[in-house]
Coordinates of C-alpha atoms in Angstrom, one line a residue:
M9 CA 107.3 218.5 136.4
E10 CA 103.8 219.8 135.5
I11 CA 101.2 219.7 138.2
I12 CA 97.4 219.9 137.7
D13 CA 95.2 220.2 140.8
A14 CA 92.1 218.1 140.5
H15 CA 90.3 219.6 143.6
V16 CA 90.4 223.3 144.5
H17 CA 87.8 225.5 146.1
A18 CA 86.9 229.2 145.6
L19 CA 83.6 230.7 146.7
P20 CA 82.0 234.0 145.6
R21 CA 81.7 235.1 149.2
G22 CA 85.5 234.6 149.5
E23 CA 85.7 232.5 152.6
M24 CA 85.3 229.0 154.0
C25 CA 85.3 227.1 157.3
G26 CA 83.2 229.7 159.1
G27 CA 85.2 232.6 157.7
E28 CA 88.6 231.2 158.9
V29 CA 89.9 230.4 155.4
D30 CA 90.4 232.8 152.5
A31 CA 88.6 231.2 149.5
S32 CA 88.6 234.1 147.1
I33 CA 89.4 233.4 143.5
E34 CA 92.2 236.0 143.6
T35 CA 93.9 234.1 146.4
V36 CA 93.5 230.8 144.6
L37 CA 94.9 232.1 141.3
T38 CA 97.8 233.7 143.1
E39 CA 98.8 230.6 145.0
M40 CA 98.4 228.3 142.0
K41 CA 100.6 230.6 139.9
K42 CA 103.2 230.8 142.7
R43 CA 103.5 227.0 142.7
E44 CA 103.4 226.8 138.9
I45 CA 100.3 224.6 138.9
S46 CA 99.2 224.8 135.3
K47 CA 95.5 223.8 135.5
I48 CA 92.9 223.3 138.2
V49 CA 89.5 221.7 138.7
L50 CA 87.3 224.1 140.7
V51 CA 84.6 222.3 142.7
P52 CA 81.6 223.6 144.8
I53 CA 80.6 222.4 148.3
N54 CA 76.9 221.5 148.0
D55 CA 76.1 223.5 151.2
I56 CA 73.1 225.7 150.7
S57 CA 73.3 226.9 154.3
W58 CA 76.7 228.4 153.7
Q59 CA 76.8 229.1 149.9
P60 CA 73.7 229.6 147.8
V61 CA 73.8 227.3 144.8
E62 CA 72.7 229.8 142.1
E63 CA 75.3 232.3 143.3
M64 CA 77.9 229.6 143.2
N65 CA 77.1 228.4 139.7
D66 CA 77.0 231.9 138.3
F67 CA 80.4 232.6 139.9
M68 CA 81.8 229.3 138.5
E69 CA 80.6 230.2 135.0
N70 CA 82.2 233.6 135.2
V71 CA 85.5 232.1 136.5
V72 CA 85.8 229.5 133.7
L73 CA 84.9 232.1 131.1
K74 CA 87.8 234.2 132.1
N75 CA 90.3 231.4 132.8
K76 CA 90.9 228.8 130.1
D77 CA 93.0 226.6 132.5
I78 CA 90.2 226.2 135.0
V79 CA 87.5 223.5 134.8
G80 CA 84.4 224.3 136.8
F81 CA 81.9 221.8 138.3
I82 CA 78.2 222.3 138.9
D83 CA 76.8 222.9 142.4
I84 CA 73.5 221.2 143.2
D85 CA 70.5 221.9 145.4
L86 CA 68.2 219.0 146.0
S87 CA 65.8 220.7 148.4
K88 CA 63.0 221.0 145.8
V89 CA 63.3 217.9 143.7
H90 CA 60.3 216.4 145.5
Y91 CA 58.1 219.2 144.2
Y92 CA 55.8 218.8 141.2
N93 CA 58.2 218.7 138.2
G94 CA 61.0 219.2 140.6
V95 CA 63.3 216.6 139.0
R96 CA 62.6 218.1 135.5
K97 CA 63.5 221.6 136.6
F98 CA 66.6 220.3 138.4
E99 CA 67.8 218.5 135.3
E100 CA 67.0 221.5 133.1
D101 CA 69.3 223.7 135.3
I102 CA 72.1 221.2 135.0
I103 CA 71.7 221.1 131.3
R104 CA 71.8 224.9 131.2
R105 CA 74.9 225.1 133.4
C106 CA 76.6 222.6 131.3
G107 CA 75.8 224.6 128.2
N108 CA 77.3 227.7 129.9
G109 CA 80.7 226.0 130.2
L110 CA 80.7 223.9 133.4
K111 CA 82.0 220.4 132.8
G112 CA 81.2 218.2 135.8
I113 CA 78.9 217.8 138.8
K114 CA 80.0 217.7 142.4
V115 CA 78.2 215.4 145.0
H116 CA 79.0 216.0 148.6
P117 CA 76.7 213.5 150.5
Q118 CA 77.5 214.9 154.0
N119 CA 76.8 218.5 153.1
L120 CA 73.6 217.4 151.2
G121 CA 72.5 215.4 154.3
L122 CA 71.8 212.1 152.5
N123 CA 73.4 208.9 151.4
V124 CA 75.1 208.7 148.1
N125 CA 72.5 206.3 146.7
D126 CA 69.5 208.4 147.8
W127 CA 66.7 208.6 145.2
R128 CA 67.2 212.4 144.9
L129 CA 70.7 211.9 143.5
L130 CA 69.7 209.3 140.9
P131 CA 68.8 212.0 138.3
V132 CA 72.3 213.5 138.8
Y133 CA 74.0 210.3 137.8
R134 CA 71.7 209.7 134.9
I135 CA 71.9 213.2 133.4
A136 CA 75.6 213.3 133.8
G137 CA 75.9 210.1 131.7
E138 CA 73.6 211.6 129.1
L139 CA 75.6 214.9 129.0
K140 CA 78.9 213.0 129.0
I141 CA 80.2 214.9 132.0
P142 CA 81.8 213.3 135.1
V143 CA 80.5 213.2 138.6
M144 CA 82.8 213.8 141.6
I145 CA 81.7 212.1 144.8
H146 CA 83.0 213.3 148.2
C147 CA 84.0 210.2 150.2
Y148 CA 85.5 211.4 153.5
P149 CA 83.4 210.4 156.5
G150 CA 83.7 212.4 159.6
S151 CA 84.3 215.7 157.8
G152 CA 80.9 216.9 159.0
P153 CA 78.2 217.9 158.7
G154 CA 76.2 214.7 157.9
F155 CA 76.8 211.1 159.0
L156 CA 79.5 208.6 158.7
E157 CA 77.5 206.3 156.4
N158 CA 76.5 209.1 153.9
S159 CA 79.4 208.2 151.5
H160 CA 79.9 204.6 152.5
P161 CA 81.6 202.6 149.6
R162 CA 78.8 200.0 149.7
Y163 CA 76.5 202.8 148.4
I164 CA 79.1 204.1 145.9
D165 CA 79.6 200.5 144.6
R166 CA 75.9 200.1 143.8
I167 CA 75.7 203.5 142.1
V168 CA 78.8 203.2 139.9
R169 CA 77.7 199.7 138.8
A170 CA 74.1 200.8 138.0
F171 CA 75.2 204.0 136.2
Y172 CA 78.0 202.3 134.2
K173 CA 77.7 204.8 131.4
T174 CA 78.6 207.7 133.8
T175 CA 82.2 208.4 134.8
F176 CA 82.9 209.0 138.5
I177 CA 85.8 210.6 140.4
I178 CA 86.0 209.6 144.1
S179 CA 87.5 212.4 146.2
H180 CA 89.6 212.0 149.3
F181 CA 90.2 208.2 148.9
G182 CA 87.5 207.4 151.5
G183 CA 89.4 209.0 154.3
I184 CA 90.9 206.8 157.1
L185 CA 87.7 204.9 157.7
Y186 CA 87.1 203.8 154.1
F187 CA 90.5 203.9 152.5
N188 CA 90.9 200.1 152.5
Y189 CA 87.6 199.8 150.5
M190 CA 88.8 201.9 147.6
P191 CA 90.1 199.0 145.4
W192 CA 86.6 197.4 145.8
I193 CA 84.9 200.3 144.0
N194 CA 87.6 200.6 141.4
H195 CA 85.4 199.8 138.4
E196 CA 86.1 200.8 134.8
N197 CA 84.2 204.1 135.1
V198 CA 85.8 205.1 138.4
Y199 CA 88.8 207.4 139.1
F200 CA 90.3 208.7 142.3
E201 CA 91.8 212.0 143.6
S202 CA 93.9 212.5 146.7
S203 CA 92.8 215.9 148.0
G204 CA 92.9 216.8 151.7
V205 CA 93.6 213.3 153.1
I206 CA 97.1 212.2 152.1
K207 CA 98.8 213.4 155.3
S208 CA 96.3 211.6 157.5
L209 CA 96.6 208.4 155.4
K210 CA 100.4 208.4 155.7
E211 CA 100.3 209.0 159.5
Y212 CA 97.6 206.4 160.1
F213 CA 98.6 203.6 157.7
G214 CA 102.2 204.3 156.8
V215 CA 103.8 204.9 153.4
E216 CA 103.9 201.2 152.5
R217 CA 100.2 200.5 153.1
V218 CA 99.1 203.6 151.2
R219 CA 101.4 202.7 148.3
Y220 CA 100.0 199.2 148.3
I221 CA 96.4 200.5 148.0
F222 CA 97.5 202.9 145.2
E223 CA 99.1 200.0 143.4
E224 CA 96.0 197.9 143.8
I225 CA 94.0 200.8 142.2
G226 CA 96.6 201.5 139.5
Y227 CA 98.6 204.7 139.1
D228 CA 96.7 205.4 135.8
K229 CA 93.5 205.9 137.8
I230 CA 94.8 208.4 140.3
F231 CA 94.8 212.3 140.1
F232 CA 96.6 214.7 142.4
G233 CA 94.2 217.0 144.3
S234 CA 94.9 219.4 147.1
D235 CA 91.6 220.7 148.6
F236 CA 93.2 224.1 148.7
P237 CA 92.6 226.6 150.4
T238 CA 91.6 224.4 153.3
E239 CA 94.7 222.2 153.1
D240 CA 98.4 222.8 152.5
I241 CA 99.3 222.2 148.8
D242 CA 103.1 222.0 149.3
E243 CA 102.8 219.4 152.1
Q244 CA 100.6 217.2 150.0
I245 CA 102.8 217.4 146.9
S246 CA 105.7 216.3 149.1
I247 CA 103.9 213.4 150.6
M248 CA 102.5 212.2 147.2
K249 CA 106.1 212.2 145.8
E250 CA 107.2 210.2 148.8
I251 CA 104.5 207.6 148.4
I252 CA 104.4 207.2 144.6
P253 CA 107.4 205.8 142.8
A254 CA 109.2 208.4 140.7
E255 CA 108.3 206.7 137.4
F256 CA 104.7 207.4 138.0
H257 CA 105.0 211.1 139.2
N258 CA 104.1 212.6 135.8
N259 CA 101.1 210.3 135.5
V260 CA 99.6 211.1 138.8
F261 CA 100.4 214.8 138.9
S262 CA 99.3 215.7 135.4
E263 CA 99.2 213.2 132.5
N264 CA 96.3 211.1 133.9
I265 CA 94.0 214.0 134.3
K266 CA 95.0 215.6 131.0
E267 CA 94.1 212.3 129.2
F268 CA 90.9 212.1 131.2
G269 CA 90.1 215.7 130.4
K270 CA 90.4 215.1 126.7
R271 CA 87.3 212.8 126.9
F272 CA 85.2 215.6 128.3
N273 CA 86.7 218.6 126.4
W274 CA 88.1 220.2 129.5
W275 CA 91.1 222.0 128.2
R276 CA 91.3 222.8 124.5

């Protein structure tokens, strides 16, 4: 069975979690090849205190240029959008990065230190719709920094409705706190990926409850993601196979995201 990972990290400085995790691109490529994962979506962390955005985006452009099976998302820095012409310059940088081969935008409200419907993020959602690239929103409260309400589904619900021409991917299924809200934000322009949380969901809710929510969302709207290297890929693959009926394994592990990627010219 083919596996595509919709949520992987690699940083130019080569480490995450205060230096405890090896996040070098060499490690990522080695581990993906070892598990025969055919394609990955590489996403940034939106944390300017740990990883400078310009450096991250330059790195991401270089990675996707050398690896046709990797899709790279744009990192963002909102610290200067309130300056004169700040929004214009911010948007121009996104357009430039998109032209250089990056094919999505990552929004991590906790790391950015704001709510998902903050005014500073509105240009992100609009320009993504205009450029026809998806926005991935981190929805996993408690995985600090930031506050619990930063990625509350009530805010996401308003955003995905207002920016109905933009396509969104919700990461981490809301974590334990917001998992039960996920079917409420399952609008036509919204998809979900499972990275980093599936073990906790199983332990807290049980297999049957997680499966019920998945079925409410629809197996055609779900992508497998690992959050590697901060999480164990093999364990997550195993749990996803346990929760999802066998007839939907191909859809969730590869076919859904391949079909999704065709819309955005991800993998030629």
